Short mmCIF file of N, CA and C in Angstrom, two decimals:
data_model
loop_
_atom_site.label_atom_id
_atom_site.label_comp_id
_atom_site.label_asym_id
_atom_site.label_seq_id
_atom_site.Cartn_x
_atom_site.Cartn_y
_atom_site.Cartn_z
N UNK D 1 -65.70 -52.63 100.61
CA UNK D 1 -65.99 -51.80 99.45
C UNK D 1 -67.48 -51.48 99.38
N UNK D 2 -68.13 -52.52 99.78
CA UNK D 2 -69.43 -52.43 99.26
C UNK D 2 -70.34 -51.34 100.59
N UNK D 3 -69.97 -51.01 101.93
CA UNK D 3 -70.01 -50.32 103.11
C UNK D 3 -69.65 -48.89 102.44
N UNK D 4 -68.19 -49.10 101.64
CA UNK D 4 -67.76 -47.80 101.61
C UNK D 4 -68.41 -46.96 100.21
N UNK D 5 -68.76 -47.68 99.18
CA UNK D 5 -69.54 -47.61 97.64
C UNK D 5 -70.27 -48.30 97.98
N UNK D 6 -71.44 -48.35 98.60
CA UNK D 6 -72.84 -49.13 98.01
C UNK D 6 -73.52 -48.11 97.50
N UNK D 7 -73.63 -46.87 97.40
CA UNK D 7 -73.79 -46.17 96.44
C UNK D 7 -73.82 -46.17 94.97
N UNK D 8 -72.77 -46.92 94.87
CA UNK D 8 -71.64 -47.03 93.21
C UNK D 8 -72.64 -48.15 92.43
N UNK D 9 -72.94 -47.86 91.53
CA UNK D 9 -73.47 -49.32 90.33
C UNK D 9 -72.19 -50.34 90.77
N UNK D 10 -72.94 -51.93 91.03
CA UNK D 10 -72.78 -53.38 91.70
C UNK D 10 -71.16 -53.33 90.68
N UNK D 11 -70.97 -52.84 89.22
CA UNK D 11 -69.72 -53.19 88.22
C UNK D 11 -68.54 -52.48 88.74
N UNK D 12 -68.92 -50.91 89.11
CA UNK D 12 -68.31 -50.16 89.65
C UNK D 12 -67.24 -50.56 90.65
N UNK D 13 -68.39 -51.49 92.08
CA UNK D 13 -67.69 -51.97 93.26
C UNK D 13 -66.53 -52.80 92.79
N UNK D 14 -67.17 -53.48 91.83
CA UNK D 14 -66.58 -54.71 91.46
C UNK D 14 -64.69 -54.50 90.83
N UNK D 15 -64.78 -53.43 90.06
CA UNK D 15 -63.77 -53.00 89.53
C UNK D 15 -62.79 -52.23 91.15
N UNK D 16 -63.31 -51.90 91.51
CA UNK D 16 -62.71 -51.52 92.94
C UNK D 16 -62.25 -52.92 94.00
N UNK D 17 -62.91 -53.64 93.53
CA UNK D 17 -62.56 -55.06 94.57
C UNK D 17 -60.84 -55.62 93.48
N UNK D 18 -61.58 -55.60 92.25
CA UNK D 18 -60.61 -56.21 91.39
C UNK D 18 -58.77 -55.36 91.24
N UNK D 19 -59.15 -53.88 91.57
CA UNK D 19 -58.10 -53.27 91.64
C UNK D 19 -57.37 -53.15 93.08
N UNK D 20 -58.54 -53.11 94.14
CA UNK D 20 -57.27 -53.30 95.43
C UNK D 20 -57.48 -54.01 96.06
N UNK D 21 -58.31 -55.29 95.37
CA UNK D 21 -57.98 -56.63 96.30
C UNK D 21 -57.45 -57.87 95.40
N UNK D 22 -57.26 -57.84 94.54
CA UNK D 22 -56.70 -58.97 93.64
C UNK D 22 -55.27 -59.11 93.32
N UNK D 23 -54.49 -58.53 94.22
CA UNK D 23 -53.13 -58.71 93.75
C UNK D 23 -52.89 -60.00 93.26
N UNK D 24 -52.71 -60.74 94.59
CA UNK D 24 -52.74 -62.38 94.59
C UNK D 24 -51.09 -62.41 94.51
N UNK D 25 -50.20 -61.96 94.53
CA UNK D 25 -48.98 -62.23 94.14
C UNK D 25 -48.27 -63.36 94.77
N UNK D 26 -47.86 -64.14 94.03
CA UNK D 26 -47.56 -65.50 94.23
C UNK D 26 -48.26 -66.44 93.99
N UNK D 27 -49.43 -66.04 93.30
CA UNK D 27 -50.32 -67.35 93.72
C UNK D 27 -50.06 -68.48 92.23
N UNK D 28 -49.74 -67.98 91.43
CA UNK D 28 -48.93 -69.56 90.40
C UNK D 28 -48.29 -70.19 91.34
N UNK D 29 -48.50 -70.37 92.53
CA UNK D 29 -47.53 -71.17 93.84
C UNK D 29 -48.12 -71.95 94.64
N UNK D 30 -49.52 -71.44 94.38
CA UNK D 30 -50.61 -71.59 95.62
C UNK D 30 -50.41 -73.16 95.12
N UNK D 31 -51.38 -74.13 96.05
CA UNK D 31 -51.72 -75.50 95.98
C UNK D 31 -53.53 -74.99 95.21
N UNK D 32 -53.83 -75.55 94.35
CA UNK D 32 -54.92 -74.84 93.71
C UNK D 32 -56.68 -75.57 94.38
N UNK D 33 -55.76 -77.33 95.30
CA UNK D 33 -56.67 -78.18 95.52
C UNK D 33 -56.73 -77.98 97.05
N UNK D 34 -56.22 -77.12 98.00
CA UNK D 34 -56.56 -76.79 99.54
C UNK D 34 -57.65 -76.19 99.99
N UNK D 35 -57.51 -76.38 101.35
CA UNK D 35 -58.61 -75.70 101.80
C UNK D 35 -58.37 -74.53 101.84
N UNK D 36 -57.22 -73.67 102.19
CA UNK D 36 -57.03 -72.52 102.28
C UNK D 36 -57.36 -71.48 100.66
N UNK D 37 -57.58 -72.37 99.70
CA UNK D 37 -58.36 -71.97 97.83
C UNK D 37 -59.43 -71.84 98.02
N UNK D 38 -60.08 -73.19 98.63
CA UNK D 38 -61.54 -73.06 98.86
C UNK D 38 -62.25 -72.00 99.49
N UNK D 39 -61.46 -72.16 100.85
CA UNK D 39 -62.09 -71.07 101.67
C UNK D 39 -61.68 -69.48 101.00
N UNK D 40 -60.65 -69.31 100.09
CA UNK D 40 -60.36 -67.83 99.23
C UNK D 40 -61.95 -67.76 98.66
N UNK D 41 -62.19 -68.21 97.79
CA UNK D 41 -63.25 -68.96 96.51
C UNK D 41 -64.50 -68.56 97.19
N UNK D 42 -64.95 -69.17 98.43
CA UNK D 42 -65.92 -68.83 99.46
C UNK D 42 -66.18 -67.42 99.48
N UNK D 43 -64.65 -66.82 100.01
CA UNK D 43 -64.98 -65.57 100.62
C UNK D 43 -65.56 -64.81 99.23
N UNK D 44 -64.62 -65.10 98.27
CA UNK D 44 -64.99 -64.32 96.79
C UNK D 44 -66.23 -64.26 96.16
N UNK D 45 -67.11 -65.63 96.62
CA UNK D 45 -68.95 -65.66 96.19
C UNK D 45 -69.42 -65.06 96.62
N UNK D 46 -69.25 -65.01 98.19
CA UNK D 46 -70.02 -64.24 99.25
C UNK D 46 -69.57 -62.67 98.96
N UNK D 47 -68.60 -62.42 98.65
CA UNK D 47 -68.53 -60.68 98.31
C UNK D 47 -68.79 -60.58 97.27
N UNK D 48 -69.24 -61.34 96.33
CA UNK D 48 -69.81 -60.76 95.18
C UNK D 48 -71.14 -60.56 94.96
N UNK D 49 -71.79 -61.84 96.31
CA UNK D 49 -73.32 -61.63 96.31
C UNK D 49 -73.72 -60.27 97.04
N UNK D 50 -73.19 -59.90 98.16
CA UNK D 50 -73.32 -59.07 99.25
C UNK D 50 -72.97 -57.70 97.84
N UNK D 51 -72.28 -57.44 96.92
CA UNK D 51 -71.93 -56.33 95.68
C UNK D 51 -73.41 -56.20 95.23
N UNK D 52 -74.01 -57.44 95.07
CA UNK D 52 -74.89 -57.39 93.84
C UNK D 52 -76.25 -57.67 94.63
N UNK D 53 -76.60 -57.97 96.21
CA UNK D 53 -77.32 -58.26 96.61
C UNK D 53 -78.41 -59.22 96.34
N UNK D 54 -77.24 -59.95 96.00
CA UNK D 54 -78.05 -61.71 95.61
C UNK D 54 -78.34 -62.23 96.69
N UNK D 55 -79.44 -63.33 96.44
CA UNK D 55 -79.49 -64.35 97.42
C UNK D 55 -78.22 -65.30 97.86
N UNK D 56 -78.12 -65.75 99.19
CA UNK D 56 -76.63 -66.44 99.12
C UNK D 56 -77.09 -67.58 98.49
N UNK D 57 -77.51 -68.57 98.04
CA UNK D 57 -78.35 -69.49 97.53
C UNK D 57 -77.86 -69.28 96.00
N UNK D 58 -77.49 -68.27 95.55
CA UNK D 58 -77.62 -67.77 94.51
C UNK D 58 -76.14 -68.84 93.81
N UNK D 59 -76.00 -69.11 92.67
CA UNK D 59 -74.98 -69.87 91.70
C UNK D 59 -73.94 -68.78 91.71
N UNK D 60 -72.74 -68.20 91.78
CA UNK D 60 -71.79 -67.64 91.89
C UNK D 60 -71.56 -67.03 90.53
N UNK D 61 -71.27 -68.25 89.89
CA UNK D 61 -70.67 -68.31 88.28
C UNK D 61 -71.80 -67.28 87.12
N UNK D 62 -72.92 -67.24 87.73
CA UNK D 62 -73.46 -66.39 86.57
C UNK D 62 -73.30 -65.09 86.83
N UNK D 63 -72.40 -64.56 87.80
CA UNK D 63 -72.55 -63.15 88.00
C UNK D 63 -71.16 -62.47 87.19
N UNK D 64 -70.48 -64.02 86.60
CA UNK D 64 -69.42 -63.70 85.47
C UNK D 64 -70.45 -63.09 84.41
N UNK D 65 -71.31 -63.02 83.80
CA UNK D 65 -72.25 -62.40 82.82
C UNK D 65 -72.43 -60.91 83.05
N UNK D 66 -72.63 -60.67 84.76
CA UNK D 66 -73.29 -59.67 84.65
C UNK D 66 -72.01 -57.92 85.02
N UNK D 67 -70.97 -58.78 85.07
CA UNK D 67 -70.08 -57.86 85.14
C UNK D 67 -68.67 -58.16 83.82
N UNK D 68 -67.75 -57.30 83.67
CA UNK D 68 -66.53 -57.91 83.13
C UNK D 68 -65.61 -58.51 83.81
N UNK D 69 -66.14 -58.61 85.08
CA UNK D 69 -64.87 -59.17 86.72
C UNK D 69 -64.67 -60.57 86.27
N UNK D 70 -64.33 -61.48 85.87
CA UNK D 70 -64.25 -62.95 85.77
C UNK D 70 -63.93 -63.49 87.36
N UNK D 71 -64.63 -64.74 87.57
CA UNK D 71 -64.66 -65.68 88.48
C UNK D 71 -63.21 -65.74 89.17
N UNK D 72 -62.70 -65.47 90.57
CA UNK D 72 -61.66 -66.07 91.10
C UNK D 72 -60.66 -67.05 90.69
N UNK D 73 -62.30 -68.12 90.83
CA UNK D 73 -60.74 -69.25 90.22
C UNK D 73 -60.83 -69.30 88.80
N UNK D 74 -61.30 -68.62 87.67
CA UNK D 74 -60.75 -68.53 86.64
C UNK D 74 -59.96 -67.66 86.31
N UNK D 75 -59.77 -66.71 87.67
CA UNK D 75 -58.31 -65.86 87.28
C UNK D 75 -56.85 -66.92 87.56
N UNK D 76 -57.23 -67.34 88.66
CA UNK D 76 -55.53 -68.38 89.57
C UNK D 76 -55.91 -69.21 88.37
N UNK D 77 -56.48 -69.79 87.94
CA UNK D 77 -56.16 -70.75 86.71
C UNK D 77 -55.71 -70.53 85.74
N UNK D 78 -55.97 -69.57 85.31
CA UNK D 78 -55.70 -68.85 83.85
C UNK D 78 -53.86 -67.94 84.24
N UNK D 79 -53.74 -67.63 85.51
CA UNK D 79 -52.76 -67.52 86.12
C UNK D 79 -51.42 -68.62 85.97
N UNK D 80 -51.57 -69.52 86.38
CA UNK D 80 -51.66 -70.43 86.84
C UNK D 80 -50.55 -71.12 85.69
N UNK D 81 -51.87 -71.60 84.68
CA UNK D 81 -51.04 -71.77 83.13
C UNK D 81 -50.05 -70.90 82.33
N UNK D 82 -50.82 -69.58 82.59
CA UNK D 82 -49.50 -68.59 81.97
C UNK D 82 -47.99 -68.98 82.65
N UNK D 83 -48.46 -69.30 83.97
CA UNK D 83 -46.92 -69.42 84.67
C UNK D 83 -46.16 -70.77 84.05
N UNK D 84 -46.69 -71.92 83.82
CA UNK D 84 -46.31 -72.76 83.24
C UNK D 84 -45.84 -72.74 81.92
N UNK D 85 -46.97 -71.95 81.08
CA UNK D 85 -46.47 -71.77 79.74
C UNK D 85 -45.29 -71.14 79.52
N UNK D 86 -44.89 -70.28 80.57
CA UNK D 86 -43.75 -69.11 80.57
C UNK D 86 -42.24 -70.02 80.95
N UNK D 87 -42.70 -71.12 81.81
CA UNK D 87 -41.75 -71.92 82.31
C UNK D 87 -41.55 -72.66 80.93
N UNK D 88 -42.24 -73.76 80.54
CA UNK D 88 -41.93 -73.85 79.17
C UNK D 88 -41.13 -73.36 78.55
N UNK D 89 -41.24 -72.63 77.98
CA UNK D 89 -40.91 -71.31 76.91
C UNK D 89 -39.43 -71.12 77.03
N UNK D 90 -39.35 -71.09 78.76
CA UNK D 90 -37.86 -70.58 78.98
C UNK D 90 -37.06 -71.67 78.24
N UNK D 91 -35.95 -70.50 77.74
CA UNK D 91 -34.34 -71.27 77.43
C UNK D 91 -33.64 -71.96 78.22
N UNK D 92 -34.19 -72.16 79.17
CA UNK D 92 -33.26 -72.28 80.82
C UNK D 92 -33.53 -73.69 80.57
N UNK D 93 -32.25 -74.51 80.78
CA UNK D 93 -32.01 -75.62 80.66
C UNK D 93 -32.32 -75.97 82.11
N UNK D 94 -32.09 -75.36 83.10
CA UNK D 94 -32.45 -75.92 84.45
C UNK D 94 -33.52 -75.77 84.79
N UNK D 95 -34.17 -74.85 84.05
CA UNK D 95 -36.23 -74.37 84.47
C UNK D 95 -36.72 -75.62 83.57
N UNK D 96 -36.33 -75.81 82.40
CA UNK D 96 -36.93 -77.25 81.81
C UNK D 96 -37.03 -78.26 82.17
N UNK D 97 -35.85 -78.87 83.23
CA UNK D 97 -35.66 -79.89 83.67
C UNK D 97 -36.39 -79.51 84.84
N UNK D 98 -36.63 -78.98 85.88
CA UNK D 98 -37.33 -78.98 87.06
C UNK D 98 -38.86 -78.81 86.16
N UNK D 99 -39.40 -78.06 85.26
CA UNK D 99 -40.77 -78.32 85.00
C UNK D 99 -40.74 -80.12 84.41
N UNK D 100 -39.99 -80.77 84.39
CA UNK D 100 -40.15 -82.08 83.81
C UNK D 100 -39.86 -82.91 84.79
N UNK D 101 -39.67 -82.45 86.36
CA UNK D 101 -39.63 -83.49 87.18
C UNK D 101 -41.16 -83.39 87.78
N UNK D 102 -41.80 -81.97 88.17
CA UNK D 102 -42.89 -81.92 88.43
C UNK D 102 -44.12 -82.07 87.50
#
């Protein structure tokens, strides 16, 4: 994005990363504590510094301030719980009992 819009104001890109790279579908599934999160999480600092032309050195989390994009893993988290809460919720006598074995 940032090759193809570095042109674009750093919020701009950002909304372009968030619309055709964030599907994530499935990820209330993911394991949230792997390496294969971490290394997501990684790639997600590093393209946000390379957006905003931060230092890599740079803290990740404050560049939640400087855009409306929220942090990776506070999307799969916030994800994450909705999926649970939704499991909850259900009437499903068999979705209750499997959320109460895990």
């Amino acid at each position: 994005m940032k090759q193809k819009f570095g042109y674009c104001d750093p919020r701009l890109v950002c909304e372009l990363v968030r619309i055709y790279g964030t599907s994530f579908y499935g990820s209330t599934l993911w394991n949230l504590n792997s390496k294969e999160h971490e290394q997501l999480n990684r790639s997600w600092n590093t393209a946000i510094k390379i957006i905003f032309d931060l230092p890599f050195g740079c803290h990740t989390r404050f560049v939640e301030s400087l855009t409306d994009l929220p942090h990776l893993q506070s999307v799969l988290h916030s994800r994450y719980a909705g999926f649970v809460k939704n499991l909850n919720n259900s009437n499903k006598i068999h979705i209750k009992m499997l959320l109460g074995i895990c």
